[in-house]
Short mmCIF file of C-alpha atoms in Angstrom, two decimals:
data_model
loop_
_atom_site.label_atom_id
_atom_site.label_comp_id
_atom_site.label_asym_id
_atom_site.label_seq_id
_atom_site.Cartn_x
_atom_site.Cartn_y
_atom_site.Cartn_z
CA MET Y 1 -164.26 -18.80 28.26
CA ALA Y 2 -167.83 -18.09 27.17
CA ALA Y 3 -169.57 -20.63 25.00
CA THR Y 4 -169.61 -20.02 21.29
CA VAL Y 5 -173.07 -19.40 19.84
CA LEU Y 6 -173.40 -20.67 16.27
CA PRO Y 7 -176.13 -19.80 13.76
CA PRO Y 8 -178.63 -22.47 12.71
CA LEU Y 9 -177.44 -25.09 10.24
CA PRO Y 10 -178.30 -24.12 6.59
CA ALA Y 11 -180.27 -26.46 4.36
CA ASP Y 12 -178.06 -26.13 1.29
CA ARG Y 13 -175.16 -28.66 1.13
CA ALA Y 14 -172.61 -26.05 -0.03
CA ASP Y 15 -173.64 -23.81 2.82
CA LYS Y 16 -173.36 -26.76 5.18
CA ASP Y 17 -169.74 -27.34 4.19
CA ALA Y 18 -168.95 -23.70 4.72
CA PHE Y 19 -170.78 -23.81 8.05
CA VAL Y 20 -168.76 -26.76 9.28
CA SER Y 21 -165.48 -25.02 8.39
CA TYR Y 22 -166.69 -21.91 10.10
CA SER Y 23 -167.70 -23.89 13.19
CA ARG Y 24 -164.26 -25.45 13.53
CA LEU Y 25 -162.57 -22.06 13.42
CA SER Y 26 -165.10 -20.43 15.72
CA ALA Y 27 -164.69 -23.11 18.32
CA PHE Y 28 -161.45 -21.49 19.38
CA THR Y 29 -162.24 -17.77 18.94
CA LEU Y 30 -165.42 -15.81 19.53
CA ARG Y 31 -165.91 -12.95 17.08
CA ALA Y 32 -168.73 -10.57 16.40
CA ILE Y 33 -169.67 -10.74 12.68
CA GLU Y 34 -171.73 -7.93 11.19
CA PRO Y 35 -174.31 -8.89 8.55
CA VAL Y 36 -173.02 -6.61 5.70
CA GLY Y 37 -171.49 -6.92 2.22
CA PRO Y 38 -172.55 -8.59 -1.05
CA GLN Y 39 -171.73 -12.06 0.30
CA TYR Y 40 -174.12 -11.66 3.24
CA LEU Y 41 -176.83 -10.27 0.97
CA SER Y 42 -176.36 -13.20 -1.40
CA HIS Y 43 -176.58 -15.65 1.52
CA ALA Y 44 -179.64 -13.91 2.91
CA ARG Y 45 -181.34 -13.92 -0.49
CA ARG Y 46 -180.70 -17.64 -0.93
CA ALA Y 47 -181.81 -18.44 2.60
CA LEU Y 48 -185.05 -16.40 2.36
CA ARG Y 49 -186.01 -17.73 -1.07
CA GLY Y 50 -184.74 -21.27 -0.62
CA ARG Y 51 -182.37 -21.20 -3.63
CA THR Y 52 -179.22 -23.13 -4.26
CA TRP Y 53 -176.00 -21.41 -5.30
CA SER Y 54 -176.39 -22.29 -8.99
CA GLU Y 55 -180.06 -21.32 -9.07
CA ASP Y 56 -179.38 -17.93 -7.50
CA GLU Y 57 -176.51 -17.14 -9.90
CA ARG Y 58 -178.63 -18.07 -12.93
CA ILE Y 59 -181.55 -15.96 -11.77
CA GLN Y 60 -179.31 -12.99 -10.96
CA ALA Y 61 -177.64 -13.25 -14.40
CA GLN Y 62 -181.07 -13.07 -16.04
CA ILE Y 63 -181.96 -10.03 -13.96
CA ASN Y 64 -178.67 -8.30 -14.85
CA VAL Y 65 -179.14 -9.01 -18.55
CA LYS Y 66 -182.66 -7.66 -18.42
CA ASN Y 67 -181.44 -4.49 -16.67
CA VAL Y 68 -178.72 -3.99 -19.26
CA GLU Y 69 -181.15 -4.54 -22.13
CA GLU Y 70 -183.44 -1.94 -20.63
CA GLU Y 71 -180.68 0.66 -20.27
CA SER Y 72 -180.84 3.60 -22.69
CA VAL Y 73 -177.86 3.43 -25.01
CA SER Y 74 -176.64 6.52 -26.87
CA GLU Y 75 -175.03 4.52 -29.70
CA ASP Y 76 -177.01 2.36 -32.13
CA GLU Y 77 -176.84 -1.32 -31.40
CA GLU Y 78 -174.72 -3.20 -33.94
CA ALA Y 79 -176.40 -6.23 -35.46
CA GLU Y 80 -174.65 -9.50 -34.76
CA ASP Y 81 -173.59 -11.75 -37.63
CA PRO Y 82 -174.98 -15.29 -37.08
CA VAL Y 83 -171.82 -16.76 -38.57
CA MET Y 84 -169.74 -14.84 -36.04
CA LEU Y 85 -171.71 -16.38 -33.18
CA THR Y 86 -170.54 -19.84 -34.25
CA ARG Y 87 -166.82 -18.98 -34.41
CA ASP Y 88 -164.28 -21.35 -32.98
CA PRO Y 89 -162.66 -19.55 -30.03
CA LYS Y 90 -159.40 -21.37 -30.72
CA ASP Y 91 -159.09 -19.39 -33.97
CA TRP Y 92 -158.89 -16.14 -32.01
CA LYS Y 93 -156.25 -14.63 -34.32
CA GLY Y 94 -158.67 -14.81 -37.21
CA GLN Y 95 -161.54 -13.10 -35.43
CA ASP Y 96 -162.46 -9.43 -35.72
CA HIS Y 97 -162.25 -8.30 -32.11
CA TYR Y 98 -164.03 -5.00 -32.78
CA LYS Y 99 -166.87 -6.80 -34.54
CA VAL Y 100 -167.15 -9.32 -31.71
CA LEU Y 101 -167.72 -6.44 -29.26
CA GLY Y 102 -169.99 -4.58 -31.67
CA LEU Y 103 -167.51 -1.74 -32.33
CA SER Y 104 -167.02 -2.21 -36.07
CA LYS Y 105 -167.85 1.39 -36.89
CA TYR Y 106 -165.34 2.72 -34.35
CA ARG Y 107 -162.45 0.26 -34.62
CA TYR Y 108 -159.12 1.98 -33.75
CA ARG Y 109 -161.02 5.13 -32.76
CA ALA Y 110 -162.94 3.33 -30.00
CA THR Y 111 -162.17 4.65 -26.54
CA ASP Y 112 -161.39 2.52 -23.50
CA GLU Y 113 -164.78 3.42 -22.04
CA GLN Y 114 -166.59 2.31 -25.19
CA ILE Y 115 -164.69 -0.99 -25.13
CA ARG Y 116 -165.52 -1.54 -21.47
CA ARG Y 117 -169.23 -0.84 -21.95
CA ALA Y 118 -169.41 -2.96 -25.11
CA HIS Y 119 -167.75 -5.85 -23.33
CA ARG Y 120 -170.14 -5.59 -20.39
CA LYS Y 121 -173.17 -5.71 -22.68
CA LYS Y 122 -171.83 -8.67 -24.64
CA VAL Y 123 -170.92 -10.59 -21.49
CA LEU Y 124 -174.37 -10.13 -19.98
CA LYS Y 125 -176.02 -11.01 -23.24
CA HIS Y 126 -173.98 -14.13 -24.04
CA HIS Y 127 -173.09 -15.42 -20.61
CA PRO Y 128 -173.34 -19.23 -20.55
CA ASP Y 129 -175.60 -19.09 -17.48
CA LYS Y 130 -178.14 -16.99 -19.33
CA LYS Y 131 -178.17 -19.43 -22.22
CA ALA Y 132 -178.59 -22.29 -19.80
CA ALA Y 133 -181.40 -20.43 -18.04
CA SER Y 134 -183.19 -19.87 -21.34
CA GLY Y 135 -182.94 -23.56 -22.17
CA SER Y 136 -180.31 -23.17 -24.88
CA ILE Y 137 -177.50 -25.60 -25.38
CA ASP Y 138 -174.69 -24.99 -22.96
CA ASP Y 139 -172.23 -23.49 -25.49
CA ASP Y 140 -169.72 -20.90 -24.29
CA GLY Y 141 -167.73 -20.65 -27.56
CA PHE Y 142 -168.78 -17.11 -28.44
CA PHE Y 143 -168.45 -16.06 -24.83
CA LYS Y 144 -164.79 -17.10 -25.01
CA CYS Y 145 -164.46 -15.03 -28.20
CA ILE Y 146 -165.81 -12.05 -26.27
CA GLN Y 147 -163.36 -12.57 -23.45
CA LYS Y 148 -160.46 -12.87 -25.92
CA ALA Y 149 -161.53 -9.72 -27.71
CA MET Y 150 -161.58 -7.87 -24.38
CA GLU Y 151 -158.18 -9.27 -23.49
CA ILE Y 152 -156.70 -7.97 -26.75
CA LEU Y 153 -158.41 -4.58 -26.89
CA SER Y 154 -157.92 -3.71 -23.22
CA ASP Y 155 -154.16 -4.23 -23.47
CA PRO Y 156 -152.52 -1.22 -25.22
CA VAL Y 157 -149.67 -3.31 -26.64
CA LYS Y 158 -151.86 -6.14 -27.91
CA ARG Y 159 -154.43 -3.71 -29.26
CA ARG Y 160 -151.78 -1.84 -31.22
CA GLN Y 161 -150.55 -5.15 -32.64
CA PHE Y 162 -154.08 -6.02 -33.75
CA ASP Y 163 -154.69 -2.52 -35.15
CA SER Y 164 -151.54 -2.94 -37.25
CA VAL Y 165 -153.11 -5.82 -39.18
CA ASP Y 166 -156.77 -4.74 -39.00
CA GLU Y 167 -157.55 -4.66 -42.71
CA ALA Y 168 -161.17 -3.71 -41.99
CA ALA Y 169 -159.93 -0.27 -40.88
CA ASP Y 170 -158.06 0.32 -44.15
CA VAL Y 171 -159.63 2.59 -46.76
CA GLN Y 172 -158.94 1.43 -50.29
CA PRO Y 173 -157.72 4.11 -52.72
CA PRO Y 174 -160.07 5.13 -55.54
CA GLY Y 175 -159.33 4.00 -59.08
CA ARG Y 176 -157.74 6.27 -61.65
CA LYS Y 177 -161.08 6.59 -63.46
CA SER Y 178 -163.07 7.24 -60.29
CA LYS Y 179 -165.79 9.87 -60.67
CA GLY Y 180 -165.80 10.80 -57.00
CA SER Y 181 -164.18 13.78 -55.29
CA PHE Y 182 -160.41 13.47 -55.38
CA TYR Y 183 -159.94 15.36 -52.10
CA LYS Y 184 -162.66 13.46 -50.21
CA ASP Y 185 -161.78 9.95 -51.42
CA TRP Y 186 -158.01 10.27 -51.08
CA GLY Y 187 -158.39 12.27 -47.85
CA LEU Y 188 -160.08 9.26 -46.23
CA VAL Y 189 -157.29 6.99 -47.48
CA PHE Y 190 -154.54 9.07 -45.88
CA GLU Y 191 -156.57 9.62 -42.73
CA SER Y 192 -156.63 5.83 -42.41
CA GLU Y 193 -152.89 5.56 -43.10
CA GLY Y 194 -152.11 8.38 -40.69
CA ARG Y 195 -153.26 6.32 -37.72
CA PHE Y 196 -149.88 4.56 -37.77
CA SER Y 197 -147.82 7.77 -37.57
CA LYS Y 198 -145.40 8.34 -34.71
CA LYS Y 199 -145.45 12.06 -35.47
CA HIS Y 200 -148.45 14.22 -34.70
CA PRO Y 201 -150.35 16.10 -35.91
CA VAL Y 202 -150.70 14.25 -39.20
CA PRO Y 203 -151.26 16.73 -42.08
CA LYS Y 204 -154.48 16.57 -44.10
CA LEU Y 205 -154.65 16.19 -47.86
CA GLY Y 206 -156.41 19.54 -48.08
CA ASP Y 207 -158.45 20.83 -51.01
CA GLU Y 208 -158.16 22.99 -54.11
CA LYS Y 209 -157.48 26.06 -51.92
CA SER Y 210 -154.37 24.56 -50.29
CA THR Y 211 -151.10 26.42 -50.87
CA LYS Y 212 -148.11 24.89 -52.59
CA GLU Y 213 -146.25 24.86 -49.26
CA ASP Y 214 -149.07 22.87 -47.60
CA VAL Y 215 -149.22 20.37 -50.47
CA ASP Y 216 -145.43 19.91 -50.48
CA PHE Y 217 -145.45 19.43 -46.70
CA PHE Y 218 -148.20 16.79 -46.97
CA TYR Y 219 -146.37 14.69 -49.59
CA ASN Y 220 -142.99 15.08 -47.88
CA PHE Y 221 -144.59 13.91 -44.62
CA PHE Y 222 -145.92 10.70 -46.16
CA TYR Y 223 -142.83 10.09 -48.32
CA ASN Y 224 -140.84 10.16 -45.05
CA PHE Y 225 -143.58 8.48 -43.01
CA ASP Y 226 -142.43 7.27 -39.58
CA SER Y 227 -144.75 4.34 -38.83
CA TRP Y 228 -145.22 2.42 -35.59
CA ARG Y 229 -147.03 -0.36 -37.47
CA SER Y 230 -145.78 -3.84 -36.58
CA PHE Y 231 -146.78 -7.35 -37.53
CA GLU Y 232 -146.24 -9.39 -34.36
CA TYR Y 233 -149.93 -10.29 -34.34
CA LEU Y 234 -149.37 -12.50 -37.41
CA ASP Y 235 -146.47 -14.39 -35.82
CA GLU Y 236 -146.57 -18.14 -35.80
CA ASP Y 237 -147.13 -19.35 -32.25
CA VAL Y 238 -143.88 -20.28 -30.55
CA PRO Y 239 -144.17 -23.75 -28.99
CA ASP Y 240 -144.03 -23.60 -25.23
CA ASP Y 241 -141.66 -26.53 -24.97
CA SER Y 242 -138.51 -25.97 -23.00
CA ASP Y 243 -137.17 -29.39 -24.10
CA ASN Y 244 -137.03 -28.33 -27.77
CA ARG Y 245 -135.27 -24.98 -27.68
CA ASP Y 246 -133.93 -25.37 -31.24
CA ASN Y 247 -137.46 -25.56 -32.60
CA LYS Y 248 -138.43 -22.54 -30.52
CA ARG Y 249 -135.51 -20.48 -31.82
CA HIS Y 250 -136.24 -21.54 -35.39
CA THR Y 251 -139.84 -20.35 -35.04
CA GLU Y 252 -138.69 -17.04 -33.53
CA ARG Y 253 -136.27 -16.49 -36.43
CA LYS Y 254 -139.03 -17.25 -38.94
CA ASN Y 255 -141.33 -14.77 -37.23
CA LYS Y 256 -138.66 -12.06 -37.20
CA THR Y 257 -137.93 -12.57 -40.91
CA ALA Y 258 -141.64 -12.53 -41.74
CA ARG Y 259 -142.17 -9.30 -39.77
CA GLN Y 260 -139.30 -7.58 -41.56
CA LYS Y 261 -140.64 -8.72 -44.93
CA ARG Y 262 -144.14 -7.45 -44.16
CA LYS Y 263 -142.71 -4.15 -42.91
CA THR Y 264 -140.76 -3.69 -46.15
CA GLU Y 265 -143.80 -4.57 -48.24
CA ASP Y 266 -145.94 -2.14 -46.26
CA THR Y 267 -143.41 0.67 -46.77
CA ALA Y 268 -143.37 -0.02 -50.51
CA ARG Y 269 -147.17 -0.14 -50.55
CA LEU Y 270 -147.45 3.24 -48.83
CA ARG Y 271 -144.89 4.82 -51.15
CA LYS Y 272 -146.79 3.58 -54.21
CA LEU Y 273 -149.97 4.93 -52.66
CA VAL Y 274 -148.37 8.36 -52.30
CA ASP Y 275 -147.00 8.16 -55.88
CA ASP Y 276 -150.46 7.35 -57.25
CA CYS Y 277 -152.08 10.18 -55.31
CA LEU Y 278 -149.39 12.63 -56.40
CA SER Y 279 -149.79 11.67 -60.06
CA LEU Y 280 -153.56 12.30 -59.86
CA ASP Y 281 -153.47 15.44 -57.72
CA PRO Y 282 -154.92 18.30 -59.82
CA ARG Y 283 -153.12 20.85 -57.67
CA VAL Y 284 -149.72 19.51 -58.72
CA LYS Y 285 -150.56 20.13 -62.38
CA MET Y 286 -151.88 23.56 -61.46
CA PHE Y 287 -148.70 24.41 -59.54
CA LYS Y 288 -146.54 23.12 -62.42
CA ASP Y 289 -148.48 25.21 -64.93
CA ALA Y 290 -148.16 28.28 -62.73
CA GLU Y 291 -144.45 27.62 -62.27
CA ARG Y 292 -144.01 27.10 -66.03
CA LYS Y 293 -145.83 30.35 -66.77
CA ALA Y 294 -143.76 32.18 -64.16
CA LYS Y 295 -140.60 30.70 -65.68
CA GLU Y 296 -141.68 31.75 -69.16
CA GLN Y 297 -142.52 35.21 -67.80
CA ARG Y 298 -139.06 35.48 -66.22
CA LYS Y 299 -137.50 34.26 -69.47
CA TRP Y 300 -139.51 36.78 -71.47
CA GLU Y 301 -138.49 39.53 -69.06
CA ARG Y 302 -134.84 38.48 -69.35
CA GLU Y 303 -135.13 38.41 -73.13
CA ALA Y 304 -136.93 41.77 -73.04
CA ASP Y 305 -134.09 43.19 -70.97
CA ALA Y 306 -131.61 41.67 -73.42
CA ARG Y 307 -133.54 43.10 -76.35
CA LYS Y 308 -133.68 46.47 -74.65
CA ALA Y 309 -129.96 46.33 -73.88
CA ALA Y 310 -129.24 45.30 -77.48
CA GLU Y 311 -131.42 48.12 -78.79
CA GLU Y 312 -129.70 50.60 -76.52
CA ALA Y 313 -126.31 49.27 -77.62
CA ARG Y 314 -127.38 49.56 -81.27
CA ARG Y 315 -128.56 53.12 -80.74
CA ALA Y 316 -125.38 53.97 -78.85
CA LYS Y 317 -123.32 52.47 -81.67
CA GLU Y 318 -125.29 54.39 -84.27
CA GLU Y 319 -124.92 57.57 -82.24
CA GLU Y 320 -121.20 56.94 -81.88
CA GLU Y 321 -120.96 56.27 -85.58
CA ARG Y 322 -122.88 59.45 -86.32
CA ARG Y 323 -120.64 61.52 -84.05
CA ARG Y 324 -117.56 59.90 -85.53
CA LYS Y 325 -118.78 60.64 -89.02
CA GLU Y 326 -119.66 64.22 -88.08
CA GLU Y 327 -116.24 64.56 -86.50
CA GLU Y 328 -114.60 63.21 -89.63
CA ASP Y 329 -116.69 65.49 -91.81
CA ARG Y 330 -115.88 68.45 -89.58
CA SER Y 331 -112.22 67.52 -89.59
CA LYS Y 332 -112.26 67.19 -93.35
CA GLU Y 333 -114.07 70.47 -93.65
CA GLU Y 334 -111.64 72.13 -91.27
CA LYS Y 335 -108.73 70.69 -93.20
CA LEU Y 336 -110.32 71.79 -96.43
CA ASN Y 337 -111.02 75.23 -95.02
CA SER Y 338 -107.54 75.36 -93.59
CA LYS Y 339 -106.16 74.39 -96.94
CA LYS Y 340 -108.34 76.92 -98.62
CA ALA Y 341 -107.33 79.52 -96.07
CA LYS Y 342 -103.68 78.69 -96.59
CA GLU Y 343 -104.09 78.83 -100.32
CA SER Y 344 -106.07 82.02 -99.97
CA ALA Y 345 -103.42 83.46 -97.66
CA LYS Y 346 -100.75 82.25 -100.00
CA ASN Y 347 -102.50 83.82 -102.96
CA ALA Y 348 -103.14 86.97 -100.98
CA LYS Y 349 -99.47 87.06 -100.03
CA LYS Y 350 -98.46 86.62 -103.64
CA LYS Y 351 -100.93 89.28 -104.65
CA ASN Y 352 -99.66 91.64 -101.98
CA ARG Y 353 -96.05 90.98 -103.00
CA ARG Y 354 -96.93 91.66 -106.61
CA LEU Y 355 -98.76 94.77 -105.48
CA VAL Y 356 -95.67 95.96 -103.55
CA LYS Y 357 -93.36 95.32 -106.48
CA ALA Y 358 -95.85 96.86 -108.87
CA ALA Y 359 -96.03 99.98 -106.70
CA VAL Y 360 -92.24 100.43 -107.01
CA LYS Y 361 -92.41 99.86 -110.75
CA ASP Y 362 -95.31 102.29 -111.10
CA VAL Y 363 -93.25 105.10 -109.53
CA ASN Y 364 -90.28 104.21 -111.83
CA TYR Y 365 -88.22 102.90 -109.00
CA PHE Y 366 -88.24 106.29 -107.30
CA VAL Y 367 -86.16 108.07 -110.07
CA ASP Y 368 -86.89 110.51 -112.78
CA GLY Y 369 -86.38 109.47 -116.36
CA VAL Y 370 -85.36 106.01 -117.38
CA ALA Y 371 -84.25 103.84 -114.47
CA SER Y 372 -81.00 102.07 -115.03
CA ALA Y 373 -80.59 98.39 -114.48
CA SER Y 374 -78.51 98.90 -111.39
CA ILE Y 375 -81.12 101.18 -109.84
CA ILE Y 376 -83.82 98.69 -110.64
CA ASP Y 377 -81.84 95.82 -109.11
CA SER Y 378 -80.90 97.74 -105.97
CA THR Y 379 -84.46 99.00 -105.49
CA LEU Y 380 -85.92 95.51 -105.99
CA ASP Y 381 -83.32 94.13 -103.56
CA ASP Y 382 -84.56 96.58 -100.93
CA VAL Y 383 -88.17 95.59 -101.69
CA ASP Y 384 -87.30 91.90 -101.38
CA LEU Y 385 -85.54 92.62 -98.07
CA ILE Y 386 -88.65 94.34 -96.72
CA LEU Y 387 -90.92 91.54 -97.99
CA GLU Y 388 -88.64 88.90 -96.43
CA LYS Y 389 -88.52 90.50 -93.00
CA ILE Y 390 -92.15 91.54 -92.50
CA ASP Y 391 -94.81 88.94 -91.53
CA ASP Y 392 -98.05 88.28 -93.34
CA THR Y 393 -100.12 90.68 -91.21
CA GLU Y 394 -97.62 93.47 -91.71
CA LEU Y 395 -97.57 92.61 -95.43
CA VAL Y 396 -101.33 93.06 -95.63
CA ASP Y 397 -101.11 96.40 -93.87
CA PHE Y 398 -98.14 97.37 -96.02
CA ALA Y 399 -100.04 96.50 -99.22
CA GLN Y 400 -103.13 98.41 -98.13
CA LYS Y 401 -101.07 101.51 -97.50
CA LEU Y 402 -99.45 101.19 -100.91
CA SER Y 403 -102.81 100.71 -102.60
CA GLY Y 404 -103.88 104.09 -101.23
CA ALA Y 405 -100.68 105.84 -102.30
CA LYS Y 406 -100.45 106.93 -105.91
CA GLU Y 407 -97.69 109.50 -105.94
CA ARG Y 408 -94.05 108.58 -105.90
CA ASP Y 409 -93.34 110.46 -102.70
CA ALA Y 410 -96.31 108.84 -100.96
CA VAL Y 411 -95.22 105.39 -102.11
CA LYS Y 412 -91.64 106.04 -101.02
CA ALA Y 413 -92.86 107.33 -97.66
CA VAL Y 414 -94.66 103.98 -97.14
CA PHE Y 415 -91.45 102.09 -97.97
CA LEU Y 416 -89.41 104.31 -95.70
CA GLU Y 417 -91.87 103.74 -92.89
CA ALA Y 418 -91.67 99.99 -93.37
CA GLY Y 419 -87.90 100.09 -93.48
CA ALA Y 420 -87.74 102.23 -90.34
CA GLY Y 421 -89.99 99.74 -88.57
CA LEU Y 422 -87.69 96.84 -89.50
CA ILE Y 423 -84.63 98.81 -88.41
CA GLY Y 424 -86.32 99.77 -85.16
CA SER Y 425 -87.24 96.13 -84.45
CA GLY Y 426 -83.69 95.06 -85.11
CA LYS Y 427 -84.60 92.82 -88.00
CA VAL Y 428 -82.34 94.69 -90.38
CA GLU Y 429 -79.55 97.21 -90.29
CA GLU Y 430 -79.82 100.57 -91.96
CA THR Y 431 -76.84 99.72 -94.04
CA ASP Y 432 -78.74 96.71 -95.48
CA PHE Y 433 -80.77 99.02 -97.66
CA LYS Y 434 -79.09 100.02 -100.95
CA SER Y 435 -81.51 102.36 -102.60
CA ILE Y 436 -84.70 103.20 -100.72
CA ARG Y 437 -82.95 104.85 -97.76
CA ALA Y 438 -80.05 106.30 -99.76
#
């Protein structure tokens, strides 16, 4: 087997230890190693410039920080609070992770890329090696805060838990006497609340041009708000002690009860928020006024229809009453006329009968000289027989003929004609006459 050729022994002690380990392994196997990769470059840089491991890392950290500080950044740099720089990293639940990374103005809207870039800048700026290189006290407290903030915000579950209790992202509702724009101020409030919604898209508050349907949909959405907000972030730490399981279970029960209580309180808070906004919404009053006017209009129209129907019924009743009265008057008039006609006919009949009897008397009962009582009676009996058998029309015709006859023969001829007509019609027998046809 060919002899193993080793590189020269390095001067640095750490490199010497690595060289010895490498030599022991290489004593059994000969391998060709190519001088590539960041490890080789780091070794070459240290060897050429005579640096130790710690010196090289410190110098490289300073170079990286300088490069980062010289990079052009699209977002404005957020000023760091001096008090924040002195935070105790053990109190990580009380720290503002977005503020630690300089993302206060983005908060829950910050993207993963923004979080990654912000973390990189903070790490390079506050790395303990840089502080040590600049002569500062070796304090890595804020650096641990940065690392914890990155741990929370880079984990979707942990970030959502922190966002649930991030009060800095909440927008406080305006007061009842606020002079600002109702739609702008309350719109920001519900935009902040909408970040917890499971349902998307979240409706906007809108403005004075919003329809009643849009406004009703907005309030119904938030009255039935389905929130993913949870409060695990505020849990009391469960002791990691397997020997005291009762204490661990007790703490878990306390945390569960506290989460449920906070969830109930948050639901009540949101409902009151919606109630307050609804009571101040000028559109609601406008819609109610419009609905009231429409209701009054419909009522007026119904009453107008009722008035019209009542007026038509009154007119119909008056018309019916007028027709009834006219009918009664006409009936009375007809009855009166009928009565008059009957009386007139009755009088005319009496007159005609008197005229017939007078005509017989005027011609001396158809005899010469003084008519005896028997002749008078028999003649009048024949006249009564004719008057009894003829109807009113025939009586009128009979009387007219007699009124035109003055001589006894003419009068008798009229009686004979009337008698012949009765005999011909079968109303009387010829033998019924006693005098006129004798």
